[in-house]
Amino acid sequence: MFDCIIVGAGPAGGTAAYHLAKRGRSVLILEKESLPRYKPCGGGVSPVIAEWFDFDFAPAISLKVSKLCYTWKREDPVEAKIEGSEPIWVVRRDIFDHFLIQKAQKQGAELRDNTEVTGIEFKSDRWQVNTANGPVEGRYLIAADGAKGPMSKWLGFKERKKRLAGALEAETTNPIESEPRIHFEFGMVKNGYLWNFPKADGYSIGAGIFQGGDQPDFKSILSEYSKLFGLNANSYKQFDHPLALWDGNQKLHTQNALLAGEAACVVDPFTAEGIRPAMFTGMKAAEAIDQAIGGNINALEQYTEIVNEEWGSDMVWAQRLAGVFYRVPKVGYKVGVKRPAATDIMVKILCGQQRYSEIAGKAVKRLSSGLIPGMGR
């Protein structure tokens, strides 16, 4: 029997496995796909995550990018350079996720990939996890099986609010710009944006909507956008996937089990950043379960409180900002994105050096004033 079974080998599951195994706990990771496996994702990662580990992430980083470019309906370009902070990491998720799992394995965690979970059952003081290859048992359970995974429902979170955003992405293999930039396009997609993240050998070009409304014709929009880079997105395989956005603080614990990553709905509702919050919840889940094994009967409840206080309290402001920005994106682009300080502020937020709560009130006021004739011009 294991101290903890982790379902899902993404950033949340890999982080939890590493930190639990490093504390000497017996850990089993179950993953339905064979690793390494492809995962559609822009792949932007804040370098702040390095502070949560004691190893070098260099082998898992495809590129480090310090220039960002924004456009409005493919025109009115703005270029900004990241000053005073580490460049943004850009990763390929198959390499990055597997790298994390391998680090966990070196600490003693066991991986069983190509193993789909078919059901779970709590038996007095442990979880029995049924798989296509037979049952396994663990004292504790971490559900890190993503936005579409069944674990949260099986754990009894049937009424859980889940606000899903939609995205479509194409992964290209071609020579990139000599000086790579991360590109964001506003205006072509209502209630969202398009992106182009460079990798060492190509791009991740995608489109997403993060507010309500009808889903646009992503394929034709993506095809049109890709022409900016001399590409045709339709000539590459495209992947659609949901994003589980934060939509209010919720309970993340139950009997001997926790939700982490997108299963816990922690994706930033303004930027759609998902890797950093997933790893944050994985780290905190590992700490909570280690404490619970050590005798702290309140550890799992405290995990919910910690995630809600340290992440959720700021996502309230991210959601408010998103509500105004995506309602009036042209104003947002003019009075927000084009401001010289905008990139610096967002990079500081991504690196945990600044919080939405410190800037969102002023930003919402600036966006709102831009709607009033004679103001915000």
CSV table of C-alpha atoms in Angstrom, one decimal:
chain,number,residue,atom,x,y,z
A,1,MET,CA,0.0,0.0,0.0
A,2,PHE,CA,1.2,3.5,-0.9
A,3,ASP,CA,1.2,6.6,1.3
A,4,CYS,CA,-0.3,8.5,-1.7
A,5,ILE,CA,-1.6,7.7,-5.1
A,6,ILE,CA,-1.5,10.6,-7.6
A,7,VAL,CA,-3.8,10.4,-10.6
A,8,GLY,CA,-2.4,12.4,-13.5
A,9,ALA,CA,1.2,13.1,-14.6
A,10,GLY,CA,0.9,16.8,-15.5
A,11,PRO,CA,2.6,19.7,-13.8
A,12,ALA,CA,0.4,19.3,-10.6
A,13,GLY,CA,0.9,15.6,-10.3
A,14,GLY,CA,4.6,15.7,-11.1
A,15,THR,CA,5.2,18.4,-8.5
A,16,ALA,CA,3.2,16.7,-5.8
A,17,ALA,CA,5.0,13.4,-6.5
A,18,TYR,CA,8.4,15.0,-6.3
A,19,HIS,CA,7.8,16.8,-3.1
A,20,LEU,CA,6.1,13.9,-1.4
A,21,ALA,CA,8.8,11.4,-2.5
A,22,LYS,CA,11.5,13.7,-1.4
A,23,ARG,CA,9.9,13.7,2.1
A,24,GLY,CA,10.3,9.9,2.2
A,25,ARG,CA,6.7,9.1,1.4
A,26,SER,CA,5.8,6.2,-0.9
A,27,VAL,CA,4.1,7.5,-4.0
A,28,LEU,CA,2.4,6.0,-7.0
A,29,ILE,CA,1.7,8.1,-10.1
A,30,LEU,CA,-1.0,6.7,-12.4
A,31,GLU,CA,-1.2,8.2,-16.0
A,32,LYS,CA,-3.5,7.0,-18.7
A,33,GLU,CA,-1.2,8.0,-21.5
A,34,SER,CA,2.3,6.6,-22.2
A,35,LEU,CA,5.0,9.2,-21.3
A,36,PRO,CA,6.3,11.3,-22.8
A,37,ARG,CA,2.9,12.3,-24.3
A,38,TYR,CA,1.9,15.3,-26.3
A,39,LYS,CA,-0.1,18.0,-24.6
A,40,PRO,CA,-1.5,21.1,-26.4
A,41,CYS,CA,-0.3,24.1,-24.6
A,42,GLY,CA,1.4,27.5,-25.4
A,43,GLY,CA,4.0,26.4,-22.9
A,44,GLY,CA,4.8,29.7,-21.2
A,45,VAL,CA,6.2,29.2,-17.7
A,46,SER,CA,7.1,31.7,-15.1
A,47,PRO,CA,10.7,31.2,-13.9
A,48,VAL,CA,9.5,31.7,-10.3
A,49,ILE,CA,8.7,28.0,-10.2
A,50,ALA,CA,12.5,27.3,-9.9
A,51,GLU,CA,12.3,28.6,-6.4
A,52,TRP,CA,10.0,25.6,-5.4
A,53,PHE,CA,12.6,22.9,-6.4
A,54,ASP,CA,16.2,22.1,-5.8
A,55,PHE,CA,17.2,21.1,-9.3
A,56,ASP,CA,17.9,22.9,-12.6
A,57,PHE,CA,15.1,23.0,-15.1
A,58,ALA,CA,17.4,23.8,-18.0
A,59,PRO,CA,17.0,20.4,-19.8
A,60,ALA,CA,13.2,20.9,-19.9
A,61,ILE,CA,13.2,24.5,-21.3
A,62,SER,CA,12.9,24.8,-25.1
A,63,LEU,CA,13.6,28.6,-25.2
A,64,LYS,CA,13.9,31.6,-22.9
A,65,VAL,CA,12.2,34.7,-24.4
A,66,SER,CA,12.5,38.3,-23.3
A,67,LYS,CA,10.6,40.0,-26.0
A,68,LEU,CA,6.8,40.2,-26.4
A,69,CYS,CA,4.8,41.6,-29.4
A,70,TYR,CA,1.1,42.6,-29.3
A,71,THR,CA,-1.2,43.4,-32.2
A,72,TRP,CA,-4.8,44.6,-32.6
A,73,LYS,CA,-6.5,42.9,-35.5
A,74,ARG,CA,-3.0,42.1,-36.9
A,75,GLU,CA,-2.1,45.8,-37.0
A,76,ASP,CA,-1.0,48.5,-34.5
A,77,PRO,CA,2.0,46.4,-33.2
A,78,VAL,CA,3.6,47.0,-29.9
A,79,GLU,CA,6.9,45.4,-28.9
A,80,ALA,CA,8.1,45.2,-25.3
A,81,LYS,CA,11.2,43.8,-23.7
A,82,ILE,CA,11.2,42.2,-20.3
A,83,GLU,CA,13.4,44.4,-18.1
A,84,GLY,CA,14.7,43.5,-14.6
A,85,SER,CA,13.2,40.0,-14.6
A,86,GLU,CA,14.1,36.6,-15.8
A,87,PRO,CA,13.0,35.8,-19.4
A,88,ILE,CA,9.8,33.7,-19.7
A,89,TRP,CA,10.5,30.0,-20.2
A,90,VAL,CA,8.8,28.3,-23.1
A,91,VAL,CA,8.5,24.6,-22.9
A,92,ARG,CA,7.1,21.6,-24.8
A,93,ARG,CA,4.8,19.9,-22.4
A,94,ASP,CA,5.7,16.3,-23.4
A,95,ILE,CA,9.4,17.1,-22.4
A,96,PHE,CA,8.6,19.3,-19.4
A,97,ASP,CA,6.0,17.0,-17.8
A,98,HIS,CA,8.1,13.9,-18.3
A,99,PHE,CA,11.2,15.7,-16.9
A,100,LEU,CA,9.2,16.5,-13.7
A,101,ILE,CA,8.1,12.9,-13.4
A,102,GLN,CA,11.6,11.6,-13.9
A,103,LYS,CA,12.8,13.8,-11.1
A,104,ALA,CA,10.1,12.4,-8.8
A,105,GLN,CA,11.1,8.8,-9.8
A,106,LYS,CA,14.7,9.6,-8.8
A,107,GLN,CA,13.3,10.5,-5.3
A,108,GLY,CA,11.6,7.1,-5.2
A,109,ALA,CA,8.2,7.7,-6.7
A,110,GLU,CA,6.7,4.9,-8.9
A,111,LEU,CA,5.2,5.6,-12.3
A,112,ARG,CA,2.6,3.4,-14.0
A,113,ASP,CA,1.8,5.1,-17.3
A,114,ASN,CA,-0.5,3.7,-19.9
A,115,THR,CA,-2.7,2.9,-16.9
A,116,GLU,CA,-6.2,4.3,-17.0
A,117,VAL,CA,-8.1,4.7,-13.7
A,118,THR,CA,-11.6,3.1,-14.0
A,119,GLY,CA,-13.0,3.8,-10.6
A,120,ILE,CA,-12.2,4.5,-6.9
A,121,GLU,CA,-13.6,3.2,-3.6
A,122,PHE,CA,-12.8,4.3,0.0
A,123,LYS,CA,-12.3,1.4,2.4
A,124,SER,CA,-12.3,2.4,6.1
A,125,ASP,CA,-8.8,4.1,6.1
A,126,ARG,CA,-7.6,3.9,2.5
A,127,TRP,CA,-8.5,4.4,-1.1
A,128,GLN,CA,-8.7,1.5,-3.5
A,129,VAL,CA,-8.0,2.8,-7.0
A,130,ASN,CA,-9.2,0.5,-9.8
A,131,THR,CA,-7.3,0.5,-13.0
A,132,ALA,CA,-7.4,-1.5,-16.3
A,133,ASN,CA,-4.4,-3.4,-14.9
A,134,GLY,CA,-5.9,-4.2,-11.5
A,135,PRO,CA,-6.5,-2.4,-8.2
A,136,VAL,CA,-4.0,-0.5,-6.1
A,137,GLU,CA,-4.3,1.0,-2.6
A,138,GLY,CA,-3.2,4.2,-1.0
A,139,ARG,CA,-3.8,6.0,2.3
A,140,TYR,CA,-4.3,9.3,0.5
A,141,LEU,CA,-5.2,10.4,-3.0
A,142,ILE,CA,-4.4,13.4,-5.2
A,143,ALA,CA,-6.7,14.0,-8.2
A,144,ALA,CA,-4.5,15.8,-10.8
A,145,ASP,CA,-6.3,14.5,-13.9
A,146,GLY,CA,-7.0,17.8,-15.5
A,147,ALA,CA,-10.1,19.7,-16.8
A,148,LYS,CA,-11.7,16.7,-18.4
A,149,GLY,CA,-10.8,14.0,-15.8
A,150,PRO,CA,-13.4,12.1,-13.9
A,151,MET,CA,-11.7,12.0,-10.5
A,152,SER,CA,-13.5,15.1,-9.0
A,153,LYS,CA,-16.9,13.6,-9.7
A,154,TRP,CA,-15.9,10.2,-8.3
A,155,LEU,CA,-14.6,12.0,-5.2
A,156,GLY,CA,-18.1,13.5,-4.6
A,157,PHE,CA,-17.6,16.9,-6.1
A,158,LYS,CA,-20.6,16.5,-8.4
A,159,GLU,CA,-22.0,19.9,-7.8
A,160,ARG,CA,-18.7,21.6,-8.2
A,161,LYS,CA,-18.7,24.8,-10.3
A,162,LYS,CA,-16.5,24.4,-13.3
A,163,ARG,CA,-16.1,27.3,-15.8
A,164,LEU,CA,-14.4,26.0,-18.9
A,165,ALA,CA,-12.7,28.1,-21.5
A,166,GLY,CA,-12.1,26.7,-25.0
A,167,ALA,CA,-8.9,26.7,-27.0
A,168,LEU,CA,-7.6,25.4,-30.3
A,169,GLU,CA,-3.9,25.0,-30.9
A,170,ALA,CA,-1.6,24.0,-33.7
A,171,GLU,CA,2.1,22.9,-33.2
A,172,THR,CA,4.4,23.8,-36.1
A,173,THR,CA,7.8,22.5,-36.9
A,174,ASN,CA,9.7,25.2,-38.8
A,175,PRO,CA,12.6,27.7,-38.4
A,176,ILE,CA,11.6,30.5,-36.0
A,177,GLU,CA,12.5,34.2,-35.9
A,178,SER,CA,16.2,35.0,-35.4
A,179,GLU,CA,15.2,37.0,-32.3
A,180,PRO,CA,12.2,35.0,-30.9
A,181,ARG,CA,9.2,36.8,-29.5
A,182,ILE,CA,6.0,35.8,-27.8
A,183,HIS,CA,3.1,37.2,-29.8
A,184,PHE,CA,-0.4,38.1,-28.6
A,185,GLU,CA,-3.2,39.2,-30.9
A,186,PHE,CA,-6.3,41.0,-29.6
A,187,GLY,CA,-9.4,41.8,-31.6
A,188,MET,CA,-9.6,38.8,-33.9
A,189,VAL,CA,-11.3,36.7,-31.2
A,190,LYS,CA,-14.2,38.0,-29.1
A,191,ASN,CA,-13.7,37.4,-25.4
A,192,GLY,CA,-10.2,36.1,-25.8
A,193,TYR,CA,-7.0,36.4,-27.7
A,194,LEU,CA,-4.6,34.5,-30.1
A,195,TRP,CA,-1.1,33.6,-29.2
A,196,ASN,CA,2.1,32.4,-30.8
A,197,PHE,CA,4.8,31.0,-28.5
A,198,PRO,CA,8.1,30.1,-30.2
A,199,LYS,CA,9.8,26.8,-29.4
A,200,ALA,CA,13.3,25.7,-30.4
A,201,ASP,CA,12.0,24.1,-33.6
A,202,GLY,CA,8.7,25.8,-34.3
A,203,TYR,CA,5.7,27.5,-32.8
A,204,SER,CA,2.6,26.9,-30.8
A,205,ILE,CA,-0.1,29.0,-32.4
A,206,GLY,CA,-3.4,29.0,-30.6
A,207,ALA,CA,-6.7,30.8,-30.0
A,208,GLY,CA,-8.8,30.8,-26.9
A,209,ILE,CA,-12.0,32.4,-25.4
A,210,PHE,CA,-12.1,33.0,-21.7
A,211,GLN,CA,-15.6,34.6,-21.2
A,212,GLY,CA,-19.0,33.4,-22.1
A,213,GLY,CA,-20.5,33.6,-25.6
A,214,ASP,CA,-20.6,31.7,-28.8
A,215,GLN,CA,-17.5,29.8,-29.8
A,216,PRO,CA,-16.0,31.3,-33.0
A,217,ASP,CA,-14.7,29.5,-36.0
A,218,PHE,CA,-11.3,28.9,-34.5
A,219,LYS,CA,-10.0,27.0,-37.5
A,220,SER,CA,-10.4,29.9,-40.0
A,221,ILE,CA,-9.2,32.5,-37.5
A,222,LEU,CA,-6.1,30.5,-36.7
A,223,SER,CA,-5.5,30.0,-40.3
A,224,GLU,CA,-5.7,33.7,-41.0
A,225,TYR,CA,-3.5,34.6,-38.0
A,226,SER,CA,-0.8,32.1,-38.9
A,227,LYS,CA,-0.3,33.9,-42.2
A,228,LEU,CA,1.4,36.7,-40.3
A,229,PHE,CA,4.3,34.3,-39.7
A,230,GLY,CA,4.4,32.8,-43.2
A,231,LEU,CA,2.6,29.7,-42.0
A,232,ASN,CA,-0.7,27.9,-42.7
A,233,ALA,CA,-2.1,26.5,-39.4
A,234,ASN,CA,-4.4,24.2,-41.4
A,235,SER,CA,-1.4,22.2,-42.7
A,236,TYR,CA,-0.6,21.1,-39.1
A,237,LYS,CA,-2.6,18.9,-36.8
A,238,GLN,CA,-4.8,21.0,-34.5
A,239,PHE,CA,-5.9,20.1,-31.0
A,240,ASP,CA,-8.9,21.6,-29.1
A,241,HIS,CA,-8.9,21.5,-25.4
A,242,PRO,CA,-10.8,23.0,-22.4
A,243,LEU,CA,-9.2,25.2,-19.7
A,244,ALA,CA,-10.7,25.0,-16.2
A,245,LEU,CA,-10.7,28.7,-15.1
A,246,TRP,CA,-10.8,29.8,-11.5
A,247,ASP,CA,-14.4,30.8,-10.8
A,248,GLY,CA,-14.6,31.4,-7.1
A,249,ASN,CA,-13.1,29.7,-4.0
A,250,GLN,CA,-14.3,26.1,-3.6
A,251,LYS,CA,-13.7,23.2,-1.4
A,252,LEU,CA,-10.7,21.2,-2.6
A,253,HIS,CA,-10.5,18.4,0.0
A,254,THR,CA,-12.6,15.4,1.0
A,255,GLN,CA,-12.0,12.1,2.9
A,256,ASN,CA,-8.2,11.5,2.5
A,257,ALA,CA,-8.1,13.2,-0.9
A,258,LEU,CA,-7.3,16.5,-2.6
A,259,LEU,CA,-7.9,18.2,-5.9
A,260,ALA,CA,-4.9,19.8,-7.6
A,261,GLY,CA,-4.1,21.5,-10.9
A,262,GLU,CA,-6.9,22.0,-13.4
A,263,ALA,CA,-9.0,19.4,-11.5
A,264,ALA,CA,-9.0,22.2,-8.9
A,265,CYS,CA,-10.0,24.8,-11.5
A,266,VAL,CA,-7.1,27.2,-10.8
A,267,VAL,CA,-6.3,28.6,-14.3
A,268,ASP,CA,-6.0,32.4,-14.3
A,269,PRO,CA,-9.2,33.8,-15.7
A,270,PHE,CA,-7.5,36.8,-17.3
A,271,THR,CA,-4.3,35.4,-18.9
A,272,ALA,CA,-5.3,31.7,-18.9
A,273,GLU,CA,-1.9,30.9,-17.3
A,274,GLY,CA,-2.2,27.3,-16.0
A,275,ILE,CA,1.2,25.7,-15.4
A,276,ARG,CA,2.4,27.9,-12.5
A,277,PRO,CA,-0.9,27.6,-10.5
A,278,ALA,CA,-1.0,23.8,-11.2
A,279,MET,CA,2.5,23.4,-9.8
A,280,PHE,CA,1.6,25.6,-6.8
A,281,THR,CA,-1.3,23.4,-5.9
A,282,GLY,CA,0.8,20.3,-6.4
A,283,MET,CA,3.4,21.6,-4.0
A,284,LYS,CA,0.8,22.6,-1.4
A,285,ALA,CA,-1.0,19.3,-1.8
A,286,ALA,CA,2.3,17.4,-1.1
A,287,GLU,CA,2.9,19.5,2.0
A,288,ALA,CA,-0.7,18.9,3.3
A,289,ILE,CA,-0.6,15.1,2.8
A,290,ASP,CA,2.8,14.8,4.4
A,291,GLN,CA,1.4,16.7,7.4
A,292,ALA,CA,-1.7,14.5,7.4
A,293,ILE,CA,0.5,11.3,7.5
A,294,GLY,CA,2.4,12.9,10.3
A,295,GLY,CA,-0.8,13.3,12.4
A,296,ASN,CA,-2.2,16.7,11.5
A,297,ILE,CA,-5.9,15.9,11.3
A,298,ASN,CA,-6.7,19.4,9.9
A,299,ALA,CA,-4.0,19.3,7.1
A,300,LEU,CA,-6.4,18.6,4.2
A,301,GLU,CA,-8.8,21.3,5.2
A,302,GLN,CA,-5.9,23.7,5.6
A,303,TYR,CA,-4.9,22.9,2.0
A,304,THR,CA,-8.2,24.3,0.8
A,305,GLU,CA,-7.7,27.4,2.9
A,306,ILE,CA,-4.2,27.9,1.7
A,307,VAL,CA,-5.0,27.7,-2.0
A,308,ASN,CA,-8.1,29.9,-1.6
A,309,GLU,CA,-6.1,32.5,0.4
A,310,GLU,CA,-2.8,32.5,-1.5
A,311,TRP,CA,-4.2,32.0,-5.0
A,312,GLY,CA,-8.0,32.5,-5.0
A,313,SER,CA,-7.9,35.9,-3.2
A,314,ASP,CA,-5.9,37.3,-6.1
A,315,MET,CA,-8.0,35.5,-8.8
A,316,VAL,CA,-11.0,37.5,-7.6
A,317,TRP,CA,-9.2,40.6,-9.0
A,318,ALA,CA,-8.0,38.7,-12.2
A,319,GLN,CA,-11.7,37.8,-12.9
A,320,ARG,CA,-12.8,41.4,-12.4
A,321,LEU,CA,-10.2,42.7,-14.7
A,322,ALA,CA,-11.0,40.0,-17.3
A,323,GLY,CA,-14.7,40.9,-17.1
A,324,VAL,CA,-14.0,44.5,-18.1
A,325,PHE,CA,-11.1,43.9,-20.5
A,326,TYR,CA,-12.8,41.3,-22.6
A,327,ARG,CA,-16.0,43.3,-22.8
A,328,VAL,CA,-14.2,46.3,-24.3
A,329,PRO,CA,-11.0,44.8,-25.8
A,330,LYS,CA,-10.3,47.8,-28.1
A,331,VAL,CA,-10.2,50.2,-25.1
A,332,GLY,CA,-8.2,47.6,-23.2
A,333,TYR,CA,-5.6,47.4,-26.0
A,334,LYS,CA,-5.4,51.2,-26.2
A,335,VAL,CA,-5.3,52.2,-22.5
A,336,GLY,CA,-3.8,49.0,-21.1
A,337,VAL,CA,-1.8,46.8,-23.4
A,338,LYS,CA,-0.1,49.6,-25.3
A,339,ARG,CA,1.1,51.3,-22.1
A,340,PRO,CA,4.9,50.9,-21.7
A,341,ALA,CA,4.5,49.6,-18.1
A,342,ALA,CA,1.9,47.0,-19.0
A,343,THR,CA,4.4,44.2,-19.9
A,344,ASP,CA,6.5,44.9,-16.8
A,345,ILE,CA,3.4,44.7,-14.6
A,346,MET,CA,2.2,41.4,-16.1
A,347,VAL,CA,5.7,39.8,-15.9
A,348,LYS,CA,5.8,40.7,-12.2
A,349,ILE,CA,2.4,39.2,-11.7
A,350,LEU,CA,3.5,36.0,-13.5
A,351,CYS,CA,6.6,35.9,-11.3
A,352,GLY,CA,4.7,36.4,-8.1
A,353,GLN,CA,6.4,39.8,-7.5
A,354,GLN,CA,3.1,41.7,-7.8
A,355,ARG,CA,-0.5,40.8,-7.2
A,356,TYR,CA,-3.6,41.6,-9.3
A,357,SER,CA,-5.1,43.2,-6.1
A,358,GLU,CA,-2.4,45.8,-6.3
A,359,ILE,CA,-3.2,46.9,-9.9
A,360,ALA,CA,-6.6,45.7,-10.9
A,361,GLY,CA,-8.7,48.5,-9.2
A,362,LYS,CA,-6.7,51.2,-11.0
A,363,ALA,CA,-6.8,49.2,-14.3
A,364,VAL,CA,-10.5,48.6,-14.2
A,365,LYS,CA,-11.0,52.3,-13.5
A,366,ARG,CA,-8.7,53.2,-16.5
A,367,LEU,CA,-10.6,50.8,-18.8
A,368,SER,CA,-14.0,52.1,-17.7
A,369,SER,CA,-13.0,55.8,-18.1
A,370,GLY,CA,-11.9,54.9,-21.6
A,371,LEU,CA,-15.5,54.3,-22.5
A,372,ILE,CA,-16.6,57.9,-21.5
A,373,PRO,CA,-16.1,60.6,-24.2
A,374,GLY,CA,-13.3,62.9,-23.2
A,375,MET,CA,-11.9,60.6,-20.6
A,376,GLY,CA,-9.0,58.1,-20.7
A,377,ARG,CA,-7.8,59.4,-24.0
